């Protein structure tokens, strides 16, 4: 009606959590096609190659910084960083992602944004474990750490924990791009990434350069992954085509 709040096709502030602000075909932020798909994919491929090569050159270059950060692993700080490390270890992280995917599906009544969210995280995260085995960079030497964490059996570069949380935040920000929750997700997401960066560094289960490379990995790789998974592959599945939620 003329003069109503919906003249421009917008929605009021009490719009459901994951519904777009505009009354267009429900695209949700994470389903919006990339305007530069080939560039995104190329950047992702180059990033994987460069980050892998850099991993071979690092050695123990930041062992001193790792030792200094590990000195903070006392009292509440130590308990908190250890809890963060355990909460987003692979098994809990997979569980968290599955639960969020289910919630997205329930809230939107559309399987596409749910699978776009989960698939973007998984396909960004899993290859980093392959690169970890290829580079095989040792974790900080527990013999020189003031508060050594139990020895971890796998190599440390890149940090799977940090790749996961960064990919999770990126996917969530994309998902909420067309909602009033976008800015909050961006702010809290950046805080979460910083917390995990310092958690794995203070625990000294990773060198700071492991964690920094992991953030760069997710930032560079996730857009290309989203193009391949969401723009190219998902539309080829009959029950994932638009209007088939």
Coordinates of C-alpha atoms in Angstrom, one line a residue:
X1 CA 0.0 0.0 0.0
X2 CA 1.2 3.6 -0.6
X3 CA 3.1 4.9 2.4
X4 CA 3.7 1.5 3.9
X5 CA 7.1 0.3 5.0
X6 CA 7.3 -2.2 2.2
X7 CA 6.9 0.2 -0.8
X8 CA 10.5 -0.5 -1.9
X9 CA 10.2 -4.3 -1.5
X10 CA 12.1 -4.2 1.8
X11 CA 11.3 -6.0 5.0
X12 CA 10.9 -4.7 8.5
X13 CA 13.4 -5.2 11.3
X14 CA 11.5 -8.3 12.6
X15 CA 12.4 -10.2 9.4
X16 CA 13.4 -13.8 10.1
X17 CA 17.1 -14.3 10.8
X18 CA 18.2 -15.6 7.4
X19 CA 15.6 -14.0 5.1
X20 CA 17.0 -11.4 2.6
X21 CA 16.1 -7.8 3.2
X22 CA 14.9 -7.3 -0.4
X23 CA 11.9 -9.2 -1.8
X24 CA 13.8 -10.8 -4.7
X25 CA 14.1 -14.5 -5.4
X26 CA 15.6 -15.8 -2.2
X27 CA 19.3 -15.8 -3.1
X28 CA 20.7 -15.5 0.3
X29 CA 24.2 -13.9 0.4
X30 CA 26.2 -17.1 0.1
X31 CA 24.3 -18.1 -3.1
X32 CA 24.9 -14.8 -5.0
X33 CA 27.0 -15.6 -8.0
X34 CA 30.5 -14.2 -8.1
X35 CA 31.1 -11.4 -10.6
X36 CA 34.7 -12.6 -11.1
X37 CA 34.6 -16.4 -10.9
X38 CA 37.8 -17.2 -12.8
X39 CA 39.7 -14.6 -10.9
X40 CA 38.6 -16.1 -7.6
X41 CA 39.5 -19.6 -8.6
X42 CA 42.9 -18.4 -10.0
X43 CA 43.7 -16.6 -6.7
X44 CA 42.8 -19.7 -4.7
X45 CA 45.1 -22.0 -6.8
X46 CA 48.0 -19.5 -6.6
X47 CA 47.5 -19.1 -2.9
X48 CA 47.6 -22.8 -2.3
X49 CA 50.9 -23.1 -4.3
X50 CA 52.5 -20.0 -2.7
X51 CA 51.5 -20.9 0.9
X52 CA 52.8 -24.5 0.4
X53 CA 56.1 -23.3 -0.9
X54 CA 56.5 -20.7 1.9
X55 CA 56.0 -23.5 4.4
X56 CA 59.2 -25.2 3.3
X57 CA 61.2 -22.1 4.0
X58 CA 60.1 -21.2 7.6
X59 CA 61.9 -23.7 9.7
X60 CA 62.1 -22.3 13.3
X61 CA 62.2 -18.7 12.3
X62 CA 59.6 -17.6 14.9
X63 CA 60.6 -20.0 17.7
X64 CA 61.5 -17.0 19.9
X65 CA 58.1 -15.5 19.4
X66 CA 56.4 -18.8 20.0
X67 CA 58.3 -19.2 23.3
X68 CA 57.4 -15.7 24.4
X69 CA 53.7 -16.2 23.7
X70 CA 53.8 -19.6 25.5
X71 CA 55.0 -17.8 28.6
X72 CA 51.5 -16.3 28.8
X73 CA 50.0 -19.8 29.2
X74 CA 49.2 -19.4 32.9
X75 CA 46.1 -19.1 35.0
X76 CA 42.9 -18.1 33.3
X77 CA 44.7 -17.3 30.0
X78 CA 46.1 -20.8 29.8
X79 CA 42.9 -22.5 30.7
X80 CA 41.0 -20.4 28.1
X81 CA 43.4 -20.9 25.2
X82 CA 43.4 -24.7 25.9
X83 CA 39.6 -24.8 26.0
X84 CA 39.5 -22.9 22.7
X85 CA 41.9 -25.4 21.1
X86 CA 39.8 -28.4 22.3
X87 CA 36.4 -26.9 21.3
X88 CA 37.4 -26.5 17.6
X89 CA 39.5 -29.7 17.3
X90 CA 38.4 -31.7 14.3
X91 CA 35.6 -33.8 15.9
X92 CA 33.9 -30.9 17.7
X93 CA 34.4 -28.6 14.7
X94 CA 32.6 -31.1 12.4
X95 CA 29.8 -31.4 15.0
X96 CA 29.4 -27.6 15.2
X97 CA 29.3 -27.3 11.4
X98 CA 26.7 -30.1 11.1
X99 CA 24.5 -28.4 13.7
X100 CA 24.7 -25.0 12.0
X101 CA 24.0 -26.5 8.6
X102 CA 20.9 -28.1 10.1
X103 CA 19.8 -24.9 11.7
X104 CA 20.2 -23.0 8.4
X105 CA 18.1 -25.6 6.6
X106 CA 15.4 -25.4 9.3
X107 CA 15.3 -21.6 9.4
X108 CA 15.3 -21.1 5.6
X109 CA 13.4 -24.2 4.5
X110 CA 15.9 -24.3 1.7
X111 CA 18.7 -26.9 1.5
X112 CA 20.8 -24.8 -0.9
X113 CA 22.2 -22.2 1.6
X114 CA 22.8 -24.9 4.2
X115 CA 24.9 -27.0 1.8
X116 CA 26.6 -23.9 0.4
X117 CA 27.6 -23.0 3.9
X118 CA 28.8 -26.4 5.0
X119 CA 30.5 -27.2 1.7
X120 CA 32.4 -24.0 1.5
X121 CA 33.9 -24.6 5.0
X122 CA 34.7 -28.3 4.3
X123 CA 36.3 -27.8 0.9
X124 CA 38.4 -24.8 2.2
X125 CA 39.5 -26.7 5.3
X126 CA 40.2 -30.3 4.2
X127 CA 42.9 -29.6 1.6
X128 CA 45.0 -27.7 4.3
X129 CA 45.4 -31.1 6.0
X130 CA 47.0 -32.4 2.8
X131 CA 49.4 -29.5 2.6
X132 CA 50.2 -30.0 6.3
X133 CA 51.5 -33.5 5.4
X134 CA 53.3 -32.3 2.3
X135 CA 55.2 -29.5 4.1
X136 CA 55.6 -31.5 7.3
X137 CA 56.8 -28.6 9.4
X138 CA 57.4 -29.6 13.0
X139 CA 55.5 -28.0 15.8
X140 CA 57.4 -25.8 18.4
X141 CA 59.9 -27.9 20.4
X142 CA 58.3 -28.7 23.7
X143 CA 61.8 -28.9 25.2
X144 CA 62.3 -25.2 25.0
X145 CA 58.8 -24.1 25.9
X146 CA 58.0 -22.7 29.4
X147 CA 54.5 -24.3 29.4
X148 CA 54.6 -27.2 26.9
X149 CA 51.3 -28.6 25.6
X150 CA 51.1 -32.4 25.2
X151 CA 52.9 -33.3 22.0
X152 CA 50.7 -33.3 18.9
X153 CA 51.4 -36.2 16.5
X154 CA 50.8 -34.4 13.2
X155 CA 52.8 -31.5 11.6
X156 CA 51.8 -27.9 12.3
X157 CA 51.7 -25.9 9.0
X158 CA 49.1 -24.7 8.3
X159 CA 47.0 -24.8 11.4
X160 CA 43.8 -26.7 10.8
X161 CA 42.1 -25.0 13.7
X162 CA 42.8 -21.6 12.3
X163 CA 41.8 -22.5 8.7
X164 CA 38.5 -23.9 10.1
X165 CA 37.5 -20.9 12.2
X166 CA 38.4 -18.5 9.4
X167 CA 36.5 -20.4 6.8
X168 CA 33.5 -20.7 9.2
X169 CA 33.5 -17.0 9.7
X170 CA 33.8 -16.2 6.0
X171 CA 30.9 -18.5 5.2
X172 CA 28.8 -17.1 7.9
X173 CA 29.4 -13.5 6.8
X174 CA 28.4 -14.5 3.2
X175 CA 25.3 -16.3 4.5
X176 CA 24.1 -13.2 6.4
X177 CA 25.1 -10.7 3.8
X178 CA 21.5 -9.7 3.0
X179 CA 20.4 -9.6 6.6
X180 CA 20.6 -7.1 9.5
X181 CA 22.9 -9.6 11.3
X182 CA 25.7 -9.1 8.8
X183 CA 27.7 -6.4 10.6
X184 CA 27.5 -8.3 13.9
X185 CA 28.7 -11.5 12.3
X186 CA 31.6 -9.6 10.7
X187 CA 32.6 -8.1 14.1
X188 CA 32.3 -11.2 16.2
X189 CA 33.9 -13.3 13.4
X190 CA 37.0 -11.1 13.4
X191 CA 37.2 -11.4 17.2
X192 CA 36.9 -15.2 16.9
X193 CA 39.7 -15.5 14.4
X194 CA 42.0 -13.3 16.6
X195 CA 41.2 -15.4 19.6
X196 CA 42.0 -18.7 17.8
X197 CA 45.2 -17.2 16.4
X198 CA 46.4 -16.3 19.9
X199 CA 45.0 -19.5 21.4
X200 CA 47.1 -21.9 19.2
X201 CA 50.1 -19.6 19.5
X202 CA 49.9 -19.3 23.3
X203 CA 49.4 -23.0 23.7
X204 CA 52.4 -23.3 21.3
X205 CA 50.8 -26.1 19.4
X206 CA 51.5 -24.0 16.3
X207 CA 54.1 -21.3 15.5
X208 CA 52.5 -17.9 14.9
X209 CA 53.4 -18.2 11.3
X210 CA 51.4 -21.4 11.0
X211 CA 48.3 -19.5 12.2
X212 CA 49.0 -16.5 10.1
X213 CA 49.4 -18.6 6.9
X214 CA 46.1 -20.4 7.8
X215 CA 44.2 -17.1 7.9
X216 CA 45.6 -16.1 4.5
X217 CA 44.8 -19.6 3.2
X218 CA 41.1 -19.3 4.1
X219 CA 40.8 -15.7 2.9
X220 CA 42.3 -16.5 -0.5
X221 CA 40.9 -20.0 -1.0
X222 CA 37.4 -19.7 0.3
X223 CA 36.1 -17.4 -2.5
X224 CA 37.4 -19.8 -5.2
X225 CA 35.9 -22.8 -3.3
X226 CA 32.6 -21.0 -3.2
X227 CA 32.6 -20.4 -6.9
X228 CA 33.4 -24.0 -7.7
X229 CA 31.0 -25.5 -5.2
X230 CA 28.1 -23.1 -5.2
X231 CA 28.1 -21.5 -8.6
X232 CA 29.4 -24.4 -10.7
X233 CA 28.6 -27.7 -9.0
X234 CA 25.5 -27.2 -6.9
X235 CA 23.3 -26.0 -9.8
X236 CA 24.1 -29.3 -11.7
X237 CA 22.4 -31.3 -8.9
X238 CA 18.6 -31.4 -9.9
X239 CA 17.2 -31.1 -6.3
X240 CA 19.6 -28.2 -5.6
X241 CA 18.4 -26.0 -8.5
X242 CA 16.7 -22.7 -7.6
X243 CA 13.1 -23.2 -6.4
X244 CA 13.7 -26.8 -5.3
X245 CA 14.4 -26.1 -1.6

